[in-house]
Amino acid sequence: MEIKKKSFNIAVFAADGISSEIMREALKVLRLIAEKPILILHLRALQGLRGKLELYTNLGPVVVFEELSEYFF
């Protein structure tokens, strides 16, 4: 199924304990997602970055991070 992208609204919801470093990493991920036609992420957690982060788009939930660090397309 092909999805035509007319608009792409993104919101970040952080749970308690999310550091500003993790939020900056999340924004990097969101910028990449906005530029890509696919929303597939492979994540590898780095030691020391902990928390839970949910990314949403106009298509619904994309991914939930228990630990956030690096992202690959």
mmCIF file of C-alpha atoms in Angstrom:
data_model
loop_
_atom_site.group_PDB
_atom_site.id
_atom_site.type_symbol
_atom_site.label_atom_id
_atom_site.label_comp_id
_atom_site.label_asym_id
_atom_site.label_seq_id
_atom_site.Cartn_x
_atom_site.Cartn_y
_atom_site.Cartn_z
ATOM 1 C CA MET A 1 0.000 0.000 0.000
ATOM 2 C CA GLU A 2 1.405 3.359 -0.978
ATOM 3 C CA ILE A 3 0.887 6.251 1.412
ATOM 4 C CA LYS A 4 0.925 9.742 -0.009
ATOM 5 C CA LYS A 5 2.501 12.214 2.353
ATOM 6 C CA LYS A 6 0.482 15.427 2.400
ATOM 7 C CA SER A 7 1.518 16.398 5.896
ATOM 8 C CA PHE A 8 3.712 14.807 8.486
ATOM 9 C CA ASN A 9 3.006 15.899 12.050
ATOM 10 C CA ILE A 10 5.227 14.427 14.745
ATOM 11 C CA ALA A 11 4.984 14.639 18.521
ATOM 12 C CA VAL A 12 7.376 13.342 21.156
ATOM 13 C CA PHE A 13 6.031 12.195 24.511
ATOM 14 C CA ALA A 14 8.643 11.556 27.172
ATOM 15 C CA ALA A 15 8.109 9.564 30.352
ATOM 16 C CA ASP A 16 9.584 10.471 33.714
ATOM 17 C CA GLY A 17 13.346 10.103 33.816
ATOM 18 C CA ILE A 18 14.053 10.971 30.172
ATOM 19 C CA SER A 19 17.133 13.139 30.017
ATOM 20 C CA SER A 20 17.679 16.063 27.669
ATOM 21 C CA GLU A 21 20.367 13.978 25.927
ATOM 22 C CA ILE A 22 17.820 11.303 25.037
ATOM 23 C CA MET A 23 15.356 13.943 23.849
ATOM 24 C CA ARG A 24 18.012 15.419 21.541
ATOM 25 C CA GLU A 25 18.660 11.935 20.123
ATOM 26 C CA ALA A 26 14.910 11.468 19.624
ATOM 27 C CA LEU A 27 14.689 14.692 17.638
ATOM 28 C CA LYS A 28 17.514 13.473 15.380
ATOM 29 C CA VAL A 29 15.519 10.285 14.757
ATOM 30 C CA LEU A 30 12.373 12.289 14.036
ATOM 31 C CA ARG A 31 14.157 14.475 11.508
ATOM 32 C CA LEU A 32 15.384 11.374 9.674
ATOM 33 C CA ILE A 33 11.936 9.762 9.774
ATOM 34 C CA ALA A 34 10.385 12.877 8.261
ATOM 35 C CA GLU A 35 12.771 12.588 5.300
ATOM 36 C CA LYS A 36 12.320 8.852 4.689
ATOM 37 C CA PRO A 37 9.439 7.066 2.946
ATOM 38 C CA ILE A 38 9.716 4.123 5.358
ATOM 39 C CA LEU A 39 9.377 4.121 9.120
ATOM 40 C CA ILE A 40 11.573 1.177 10.058
ATOM 41 C CA LEU A 41 14.143 1.676 12.776
ATOM 42 C CA HIS A 42 16.746 -0.705 14.112
ATOM 43 C CA LEU A 43 17.937 0.468 17.506
ATOM 44 C CA ARG A 44 20.930 -0.442 19.588
ATOM 45 C CA ALA A 45 21.024 0.810 23.156
ATOM 46 C CA LEU A 46 24.106 2.414 24.606
ATOM 47 C CA GLN A 47 24.925 1.921 28.247
ATOM 48 C CA GLY A 48 23.781 4.840 30.363
ATOM 49 C CA LEU A 49 20.918 6.086 28.173
ATOM 50 C CA ARG A 50 17.800 4.765 29.851
ATOM 51 C CA GLY A 51 14.135 5.607 29.807
ATOM 52 C CA LYS A 52 11.025 5.092 27.739
ATOM 53 C CA LEU A 53 10.167 7.185 24.715
ATOM 54 C CA GLU A 54 7.218 6.860 22.346
ATOM 55 C CA LEU A 55 7.290 8.339 18.856
ATOM 56 C CA TYR A 56 3.999 9.125 17.121
ATOM 57 C CA THR A 57 3.221 10.265 13.603
ATOM 58 C CA ASN A 58 -0.064 10.980 11.881
ATOM 59 C CA LEU A 59 -0.087 7.240 11.078
ATOM 60 C CA GLY A 60 -0.142 6.293 14.784
ATOM 61 C CA PRO A 61 2.581 4.927 17.059
ATOM 62 C CA VAL A 62 5.828 4.200 15.241
ATOM 63 C CA VAL A 63 8.128 2.746 17.856
ATOM 64 C CA VAL A 64 8.600 2.627 21.618
ATOM 65 C CA PHE A 65 12.113 2.888 22.977
ATOM 66 C CA GLU A 66 12.985 1.332 26.306
ATOM 67 C CA GLU A 67 16.549 2.524 25.802
ATOM 68 C CA LEU A 68 17.487 4.992 23.089
ATOM 69 C CA SER A 69 20.871 5.563 21.548
ATOM 70 C CA GLU A 70 21.752 4.792 17.944
ATOM 71 C CA TYR A 71 19.463 4.439 14.971
ATOM 72 C CA PHE A 72 20.064 2.903 11.581
ATOM 73 C CA PHE A 73 18.133 2.980 8.300
#
